Short mmCIF file of N, CA and C in Angstrom, two decimals:
data_model
loop_
_atom_site.label_atom_id
_atom_site.label_comp_id
_atom_site.label_asym_id
_atom_site.label_seq_id
_atom_site.Cartn_x
_atom_site.Cartn_y
_atom_site.Cartn_z
N MET A 1 204.76 118.26 18.75
CA MET A 1 203.92 117.76 19.82
C MET A 1 202.98 116.70 19.26
N ASP A 2 202.98 115.52 19.82
CA ASP A 2 202.17 114.42 19.32
C ASP A 2 200.75 114.53 19.86
N SER A 3 199.76 114.51 18.96
CA SER A 3 198.37 114.69 19.38
C SER A 3 197.71 113.36 19.73
N GLU A 4 198.30 112.23 19.38
CA GLU A 4 197.70 110.93 19.67
C GLU A 4 197.51 110.70 21.17
N PRO A 5 198.53 110.91 22.04
CA PRO A 5 198.30 110.70 23.46
C PRO A 5 197.20 111.61 24.02
N LEU A 6 197.16 112.86 23.56
CA LEU A 6 196.14 113.79 24.01
C LEU A 6 194.76 113.29 23.60
N LEU A 7 194.62 112.84 22.35
CA LEU A 7 193.36 112.30 21.87
C LEU A 7 192.95 111.08 22.69
N GLN A 8 193.90 110.20 22.98
CA GLN A 8 193.59 109.00 23.77
C GLN A 8 193.17 109.39 25.18
N GLN A 9 193.83 110.41 25.77
CA GLN A 9 193.44 110.88 27.09
C GLN A 9 192.02 111.41 27.08
N GLN A 10 191.65 112.16 26.02
CA GLN A 10 190.29 112.69 25.92
C GLN A 10 189.29 111.55 25.79
N LEU A 11 189.62 110.52 24.99
CA LEU A 11 188.72 109.39 24.83
C LEU A 11 188.59 108.59 26.13
N ASP A 12 189.70 108.47 26.88
CA ASP A 12 189.65 107.77 28.16
C ASP A 12 188.82 108.55 29.16
N HIS A 13 188.95 109.89 29.14
CA HIS A 13 188.23 110.75 30.08
C HIS A 13 186.77 110.91 29.67
N HIS A 14 186.50 110.89 28.35
CA HIS A 14 185.15 111.05 27.81
C HIS A 14 184.82 109.87 26.91
N PRO A 15 184.46 108.73 27.47
CA PRO A 15 184.20 107.56 26.63
C PRO A 15 183.09 107.79 25.62
N SER A 16 182.20 108.74 25.87
CA SER A 16 181.10 108.99 24.93
C SER A 16 181.60 109.59 23.62
N LEU A 17 182.86 110.08 23.61
CA LEU A 17 183.39 110.66 22.38
C LEU A 17 183.74 109.57 21.36
N ALA A 18 184.00 108.38 21.82
CA ALA A 18 184.35 107.28 20.90
C ALA A 18 183.07 106.53 20.56
N TYR A 19 182.45 106.87 19.46
CA TYR A 19 181.19 106.26 19.08
C TYR A 19 181.36 104.80 18.68
N SER A 20 182.45 104.46 18.03
CA SER A 20 182.66 103.08 17.58
C SER A 20 184.14 102.87 17.30
N ASN A 21 184.49 101.63 16.99
CA ASN A 21 185.89 101.34 16.64
C ASN A 21 186.20 101.93 15.26
N HIS A 22 185.19 102.33 14.53
CA HIS A 22 185.38 102.87 13.19
C HIS A 22 185.48 104.39 13.20
N SER A 23 185.74 104.99 14.35
CA SER A 23 185.86 106.45 14.42
C SER A 23 186.97 106.92 13.51
N SER A 24 186.72 108.05 12.89
CA SER A 24 187.69 108.59 11.95
C SER A 24 188.82 109.28 12.70
N SER A 25 190.04 109.10 12.22
CA SER A 25 191.17 109.78 12.84
C SER A 25 191.41 111.14 12.19
N LYS A 26 190.70 111.42 11.09
CA LYS A 26 190.84 112.72 10.45
C LYS A 26 190.11 113.78 11.28
N ILE A 27 190.65 114.98 11.22
CA ILE A 27 189.99 116.07 11.95
C ILE A 27 188.94 116.73 11.07
N LEU A 28 189.24 117.00 9.81
CA LEU A 28 188.30 117.70 8.94
C LEU A 28 187.51 116.73 8.07
N THR A 29 186.56 116.06 8.68
CA THR A 29 185.64 115.22 7.93
C THR A 29 184.47 116.09 7.49
N LEU A 30 183.63 115.60 6.60
CA LEU A 30 182.47 116.37 6.14
C LEU A 30 181.57 116.80 7.30
N PRO A 31 181.26 115.91 8.24
CA PRO A 31 180.44 116.35 9.38
C PRO A 31 181.10 117.47 10.19
N THR A 32 182.41 117.39 10.36
CA THR A 32 183.12 118.43 11.11
C THR A 32 183.12 119.75 10.36
N VAL A 33 183.25 119.71 9.04
CA VAL A 33 183.20 120.92 8.23
C VAL A 33 181.81 121.56 8.35
N LEU A 34 180.75 120.75 8.35
CA LEU A 34 179.39 121.28 8.53
C LEU A 34 179.25 121.94 9.90
N THR A 35 179.84 121.31 10.92
CA THR A 35 179.79 121.87 12.27
C THR A 35 180.56 123.18 12.35
N LEU A 36 181.73 123.23 11.73
CA LEU A 36 182.50 124.48 11.69
C LEU A 36 181.74 125.57 10.96
N GLY A 37 180.97 125.18 9.95
CA GLY A 37 180.11 126.13 9.24
C GLY A 37 179.07 126.75 10.17
N ARG A 38 178.54 125.94 11.08
CA ARG A 38 177.58 126.48 12.06
C ARG A 38 178.26 127.49 12.99
N VAL A 39 179.48 127.18 13.39
CA VAL A 39 180.21 128.12 14.25
C VAL A 39 180.46 129.43 13.50
N ALA A 40 180.87 129.31 12.24
CA ALA A 40 181.14 130.50 11.42
C ALA A 40 179.87 131.29 11.13
N ALA A 41 178.71 130.64 11.17
CA ALA A 41 177.46 131.32 10.87
C ALA A 41 176.98 132.22 12.02
N VAL A 42 177.51 132.05 13.21
CA VAL A 42 177.05 132.85 14.36
C VAL A 42 177.28 134.34 14.13
N PRO A 43 178.48 134.80 13.73
CA PRO A 43 178.64 136.23 13.47
C PRO A 43 177.73 136.73 12.34
N LEU A 44 177.50 135.90 11.33
CA LEU A 44 176.59 136.26 10.25
C LEU A 44 175.16 136.41 10.77
N LEU A 45 174.75 135.51 11.66
CA LEU A 45 173.44 135.60 12.29
C LEU A 45 173.30 136.91 13.06
N ILE A 46 174.33 137.27 13.79
CA ILE A 46 174.32 138.52 14.57
C ILE A 46 174.20 139.72 13.64
N PHE A 47 174.94 139.71 12.55
CA PHE A 47 174.88 140.82 11.60
C PHE A 47 173.49 140.94 10.97
N THR A 48 172.95 139.83 10.47
CA THR A 48 171.65 139.90 9.79
C THR A 48 170.54 140.27 10.76
N PHE A 49 170.66 139.90 12.03
CA PHE A 49 169.66 140.27 13.03
C PHE A 49 169.63 141.79 13.22
N SER A 50 170.79 142.42 13.06
CA SER A 50 170.85 143.87 13.26
C SER A 50 170.30 144.66 12.07
N VAL A 51 170.07 143.99 10.94
CA VAL A 51 169.50 144.66 9.76
C VAL A 51 167.99 144.74 9.98
N ASP A 52 167.49 145.94 10.16
CA ASP A 52 166.07 146.14 10.48
C ASP A 52 165.25 146.26 9.20
N SER A 53 165.03 145.12 8.57
CA SER A 53 164.22 145.10 7.35
C SER A 53 163.69 143.69 7.13
N TRP A 54 162.87 143.55 6.13
CA TRP A 54 162.35 142.24 5.77
C TRP A 54 163.51 141.31 5.42
N TRP A 55 164.49 141.83 4.69
CA TRP A 55 165.64 141.03 4.29
C TRP A 55 166.40 140.50 5.50
N GLY A 56 166.61 141.35 6.50
CA GLY A 56 167.35 140.95 7.69
C GLY A 56 166.64 139.85 8.45
N ARG A 57 165.33 140.00 8.64
CA ARG A 57 164.56 138.97 9.35
C ARG A 57 164.56 137.64 8.59
N THR A 58 164.41 137.73 7.27
CA THR A 58 164.41 136.52 6.45
C THR A 58 165.77 135.83 6.49
N ALA A 59 166.83 136.61 6.37
CA ALA A 59 168.19 136.04 6.39
C ALA A 59 168.49 135.41 7.75
N THR A 60 168.11 136.07 8.83
CA THR A 60 168.36 135.54 10.17
C THR A 60 167.61 134.22 10.38
N THR A 61 166.36 134.20 9.99
CA THR A 61 165.57 132.97 10.11
C THR A 61 166.16 131.86 9.26
N SER A 62 166.58 132.20 8.05
CA SER A 62 167.17 131.20 7.14
C SER A 62 168.47 130.63 7.70
N ILE A 63 169.30 131.48 8.28
CA ILE A 63 170.57 131.03 8.87
C ILE A 63 170.29 130.07 10.03
N PHE A 64 169.32 130.42 10.88
CA PHE A 64 169.01 129.55 12.01
C PHE A 64 168.45 128.22 11.53
N MET A 65 167.58 128.24 10.53
CA MET A 65 167.02 127.00 9.99
C MET A 65 168.11 126.15 9.32
N ALA A 66 169.01 126.79 8.60
CA ALA A 66 170.12 126.06 7.97
C ALA A 66 171.01 125.43 9.03
N ALA A 67 171.21 126.13 10.13
CA ALA A 67 172.01 125.58 11.24
C ALA A 67 171.33 124.35 11.83
N ALA A 68 170.01 124.41 11.98
CA ALA A 68 169.28 123.26 12.52
C ALA A 68 169.38 122.06 11.57
N ILE A 69 169.25 122.32 10.29
CA ILE A 69 169.33 121.24 9.30
C ILE A 69 170.73 120.63 9.27
N THR A 70 171.75 121.48 9.27
CA THR A 70 173.12 120.95 9.23
C THR A 70 173.48 120.25 10.54
N ASP A 71 172.86 120.64 11.64
CA ASP A 71 173.08 119.94 12.90
C ASP A 71 172.59 118.50 12.77
N TRP A 72 171.41 118.32 12.22
CA TRP A 72 170.90 116.96 12.00
C TRP A 72 171.76 116.23 10.97
N LEU A 73 172.08 116.93 9.88
CA LEU A 73 172.79 116.32 8.76
C LEU A 73 174.19 115.86 9.15
N ASP A 74 174.92 116.66 9.92
CA ASP A 74 176.29 116.24 10.27
C ASP A 74 176.27 115.00 11.15
N GLY A 75 175.31 114.90 12.05
CA GLY A 75 175.20 113.69 12.87
C GLY A 75 174.82 112.47 12.04
N TYR A 76 173.89 112.66 11.13
CA TYR A 76 173.47 111.57 10.26
C TYR A 76 174.63 111.06 9.41
N ILE A 77 175.34 112.00 8.78
CA ILE A 77 176.48 111.62 7.92
C ILE A 77 177.57 110.94 8.74
N ALA A 78 177.86 111.49 9.91
CA ALA A 78 178.92 110.92 10.75
C ALA A 78 178.61 109.48 11.14
N ARG A 79 177.37 109.21 11.51
CA ARG A 79 177.01 107.85 11.89
C ARG A 79 176.89 106.93 10.68
N ARG A 80 176.24 107.41 9.64
CA ARG A 80 175.98 106.59 8.45
C ARG A 80 177.28 106.22 7.72
N MET A 81 178.19 107.20 7.59
CA MET A 81 179.43 106.96 6.86
C MET A 81 180.59 106.61 7.79
N ARG A 82 180.29 106.46 9.08
CA ARG A 82 181.30 106.15 10.10
C ARG A 82 182.45 107.15 10.08
N LEU A 83 182.08 108.42 10.10
CA LEU A 83 183.06 109.50 10.10
C LEU A 83 183.09 110.21 11.46
N CYS A 84 182.70 109.50 12.51
CA CYS A 84 182.72 110.09 13.84
C CYS A 84 184.16 110.35 14.27
N SER A 85 184.37 111.47 14.92
CA SER A 85 185.70 111.78 15.44
C SER A 85 185.55 112.43 16.81
N ALA A 86 186.58 112.34 17.61
CA ALA A 86 186.56 112.96 18.93
C ALA A 86 186.40 114.47 18.80
N PHE A 87 187.10 115.07 17.83
CA PHE A 87 187.01 116.52 17.62
C PHE A 87 185.59 116.91 17.23
N GLY A 88 184.98 116.16 16.32
CA GLY A 88 183.62 116.45 15.88
C GLY A 88 182.62 116.30 17.02
N ALA A 89 182.79 115.24 17.83
CA ALA A 89 181.90 115.02 18.96
C ALA A 89 182.04 116.12 20.00
N LEU A 90 183.22 116.67 20.12
CA LEU A 90 183.46 117.77 21.05
C LEU A 90 182.91 119.08 20.51
N LEU A 91 183.11 119.32 19.21
CA LEU A 91 182.72 120.59 18.60
C LEU A 91 181.22 120.72 18.38
N ASP A 92 180.52 119.63 18.09
CA ASP A 92 179.10 119.70 17.76
C ASP A 92 178.25 120.36 18.85
N PRO A 93 178.34 119.93 20.12
CA PRO A 93 177.54 120.61 21.13
C PRO A 93 177.96 122.05 21.38
N VAL A 94 179.24 122.34 21.16
CA VAL A 94 179.71 123.73 21.31
C VAL A 94 179.06 124.61 20.24
N ALA A 95 179.03 124.13 19.01
CA ALA A 95 178.40 124.87 17.92
C ALA A 95 176.92 125.10 18.21
N ASP A 96 176.25 124.07 18.71
CA ASP A 96 174.83 124.19 19.05
C ASP A 96 174.61 125.26 20.12
N LYS A 97 175.42 125.20 21.16
CA LYS A 97 175.26 126.15 22.27
C LYS A 97 175.57 127.58 21.83
N LEU A 98 176.57 127.75 20.98
CA LEU A 98 176.88 129.09 20.47
C LEU A 98 175.70 129.66 19.68
N MET A 99 175.13 128.85 18.80
CA MET A 99 174.02 129.31 17.97
C MET A 99 172.79 129.63 18.83
N VAL A 100 172.44 128.74 19.74
CA VAL A 100 171.26 128.94 20.58
C VAL A 100 171.46 130.13 21.52
N ALA A 101 172.62 130.21 22.17
CA ALA A 101 172.87 131.31 23.10
C ALA A 101 172.87 132.65 22.38
N ALA A 102 173.50 132.72 21.21
CA ALA A 102 173.51 133.97 20.44
C ALA A 102 172.10 134.37 20.05
N THR A 103 171.30 133.41 19.62
CA THR A 103 169.93 133.70 19.22
C THR A 103 169.11 134.19 20.41
N LEU A 104 169.25 133.54 21.55
CA LEU A 104 168.49 133.96 22.74
C LEU A 104 168.90 135.36 23.19
N VAL A 105 170.19 135.64 23.19
CA VAL A 105 170.64 136.98 23.59
C VAL A 105 170.11 138.03 22.61
N LEU A 106 170.16 137.72 21.32
CA LEU A 106 169.64 138.66 20.32
C LEU A 106 168.13 138.89 20.51
N LEU A 107 167.39 137.84 20.75
CA LEU A 107 165.95 138.00 20.96
C LEU A 107 165.66 138.83 22.20
N CYS A 108 166.48 138.68 23.23
CA CYS A 108 166.29 139.46 24.46
C CYS A 108 166.63 140.94 24.26
N SER A 109 167.37 141.25 23.21
CA SER A 109 167.77 142.64 22.98
C SER A 109 166.63 143.48 22.40
N ARG A 110 165.55 142.83 21.97
CA ARG A 110 164.38 143.54 21.44
C ARG A 110 163.15 143.14 22.23
N PRO A 111 162.68 144.03 23.13
CA PRO A 111 161.50 143.69 23.92
C PRO A 111 160.26 143.52 23.03
N LEU A 112 159.40 142.60 23.45
CA LEU A 112 158.17 142.36 22.71
C LEU A 112 157.12 143.40 23.05
N ASN A 113 156.35 143.78 22.08
CA ASN A 113 155.19 144.64 22.31
C ASN A 113 153.95 143.76 22.22
N ILE A 114 153.25 143.65 23.33
CA ILE A 114 152.00 142.88 23.35
C ILE A 114 150.88 143.88 23.61
N ALA A 115 149.87 143.82 22.77
CA ALA A 115 148.79 144.82 22.80
C ALA A 115 148.21 145.02 24.21
N VAL A 116 147.95 143.95 24.92
CA VAL A 116 147.31 144.05 26.23
C VAL A 116 148.26 144.61 27.29
N PHE A 117 149.53 144.19 27.24
CA PHE A 117 150.48 144.56 28.29
C PHE A 117 151.43 145.70 27.90
N GLY A 118 151.55 146.05 26.65
CA GLY A 118 152.55 147.01 26.19
C GLY A 118 153.89 146.29 26.03
N GLN A 119 154.97 147.00 26.33
CA GLN A 119 156.29 146.36 26.23
C GLN A 119 156.49 145.42 27.42
N VAL A 120 156.91 144.17 27.11
CA VAL A 120 157.13 143.17 28.15
C VAL A 120 158.56 142.65 28.01
N PRO A 121 159.55 143.37 28.58
CA PRO A 121 160.94 142.99 28.38
C PRO A 121 161.30 141.65 29.00
N TRP A 122 160.65 141.26 30.08
CA TRP A 122 161.00 140.02 30.77
C TRP A 122 160.46 138.77 30.07
N LEU A 123 159.54 138.94 29.12
CA LEU A 123 158.88 137.79 28.51
C LEU A 123 159.86 136.86 27.79
N LEU A 124 160.91 137.39 27.20
CA LEU A 124 161.93 136.55 26.59
C LEU A 124 163.15 136.36 27.49
N ASN A 125 163.40 137.33 28.38
CA ASN A 125 164.58 137.24 29.24
C ASN A 125 164.53 136.06 30.20
N VAL A 126 163.42 135.89 30.87
CA VAL A 126 163.32 134.82 31.88
C VAL A 126 163.46 133.44 31.23
N PRO A 127 162.71 133.11 30.17
CA PRO A 127 162.92 131.80 29.55
C PRO A 127 164.33 131.64 28.97
N SER A 128 164.91 132.71 28.44
CA SER A 128 166.26 132.64 27.89
C SER A 128 167.28 132.30 28.96
N ILE A 129 167.16 132.94 30.11
CA ILE A 129 168.06 132.64 31.22
C ILE A 129 167.88 131.18 31.65
N ALA A 130 166.65 130.72 31.70
CA ALA A 130 166.39 129.33 32.07
C ALA A 130 167.01 128.37 31.07
N ILE A 131 166.87 128.65 29.77
CA ILE A 131 167.42 127.76 28.74
C ILE A 131 168.95 127.75 28.79
N ILE A 132 169.56 128.92 28.88
CA ILE A 132 171.03 128.98 28.94
C ILE A 132 171.53 128.33 30.24
N GLY A 133 170.84 128.55 31.33
CA GLY A 133 171.20 127.92 32.60
C GLY A 133 171.11 126.41 32.52
N ARG A 134 170.09 125.90 31.86
CA ARG A 134 169.94 124.46 31.67
C ARG A 134 171.10 123.90 30.85
N GLU A 135 171.48 124.60 29.78
CA GLU A 135 172.58 124.15 28.93
C GLU A 135 173.88 124.07 29.73
N ILE A 136 174.14 125.08 30.53
CA ILE A 136 175.36 125.10 31.35
C ILE A 136 175.32 123.97 32.38
N THR A 137 174.17 123.80 33.03
CA THR A 137 174.02 122.76 34.04
C THR A 137 174.20 121.37 33.44
N MET A 138 173.57 121.11 32.29
CA MET A 138 173.68 119.79 31.66
C MET A 138 175.12 119.52 31.21
N SER A 139 175.82 120.54 30.72
CA SER A 139 177.22 120.36 30.36
C SER A 139 178.05 119.98 31.58
N ALA A 140 177.78 120.64 32.69
CA ALA A 140 178.51 120.34 33.92
C ALA A 140 178.20 118.93 34.42
N VAL A 141 176.94 118.52 34.34
CA VAL A 141 176.56 117.17 34.78
C VAL A 141 177.21 116.12 33.89
N ARG A 142 177.22 116.35 32.57
CA ARG A 142 177.87 115.40 31.65
C ARG A 142 179.37 115.29 31.94
N GLU A 143 180.00 116.43 32.17
CA GLU A 143 181.44 116.43 32.49
C GLU A 143 181.70 115.67 33.78
N TRP A 144 180.89 115.93 34.79
CA TRP A 144 181.04 115.24 36.06
C TRP A 144 180.82 113.74 35.89
N ALA A 145 179.77 113.35 35.17
CA ALA A 145 179.47 111.93 34.96
C ALA A 145 180.61 111.24 34.21
N ALA A 146 181.17 111.92 33.22
CA ALA A 146 182.29 111.34 32.47
C ALA A 146 183.51 111.17 33.36
N SER A 147 183.70 112.07 34.30
CA SER A 147 184.87 111.98 35.19
C SER A 147 184.70 110.87 36.23
N GLN A 148 183.47 110.42 36.45
CA GLN A 148 183.21 109.39 37.46
C GLN A 148 183.48 107.98 36.95
N ASN A 149 183.56 107.80 35.62
CA ASN A 149 183.75 106.49 35.01
C ASN A 149 182.80 105.47 35.63
N GLY A 150 183.30 104.48 36.30
CA GLY A 150 182.47 103.42 36.86
C GLY A 150 182.01 103.70 38.28
N LYS A 151 182.42 104.82 38.85
CA LYS A 151 182.08 105.12 40.24
C LYS A 151 180.58 105.26 40.44
N LEU A 152 179.84 105.70 39.42
CA LEU A 152 178.40 105.89 39.55
C LEU A 152 177.67 104.56 39.71
N LEU A 153 178.22 103.49 39.19
CA LEU A 153 177.57 102.19 39.28
C LEU A 153 177.53 101.70 40.73
N ALA A 154 178.46 102.13 41.55
CA ALA A 154 178.51 101.72 42.94
C ALA A 154 177.29 102.21 43.71
N PHE A 155 176.72 103.35 43.31
CA PHE A 155 175.55 103.89 43.99
C PHE A 155 174.28 103.17 43.58
N ASP A 156 174.35 102.40 42.52
CA ASP A 156 173.17 101.73 41.97
C ASP A 156 172.80 100.48 42.77
N THR A 157 173.74 99.93 43.54
CA THR A 157 173.49 98.66 44.22
C THR A 157 172.84 98.83 45.56
#
């Protein structure tokens, strides 16, 4: 099965995936490997969060911070070294959403104890639902906008 027509269809359907004429045709570039590392770190984040000790909290925080740094780093390397690829552009936001959604769900699994109010289970749940809802909504809007191609310009006049 030839992947070139499929890749071209994705680029035609999602012009934002083609950053430049210098986009890499390789799938496993350094930025993509960093992004795959973020995806692979999600189960590790879940495991370390379940460890109820100083070590578990430190490891969980470190994994999340490393994910944030590699998120910036993979984008920087991709643009600087012209290693942008359609696969990397597609995978990067997915990796981000997986990490953020997993973290929010994990935080919601432990209600906060606030001295004045006692346990406040909704304090993290409501903002988490709002953040995840925003992510889903923005993904849908981007998909819709990409499918409109030049049709949106007609409403501008």
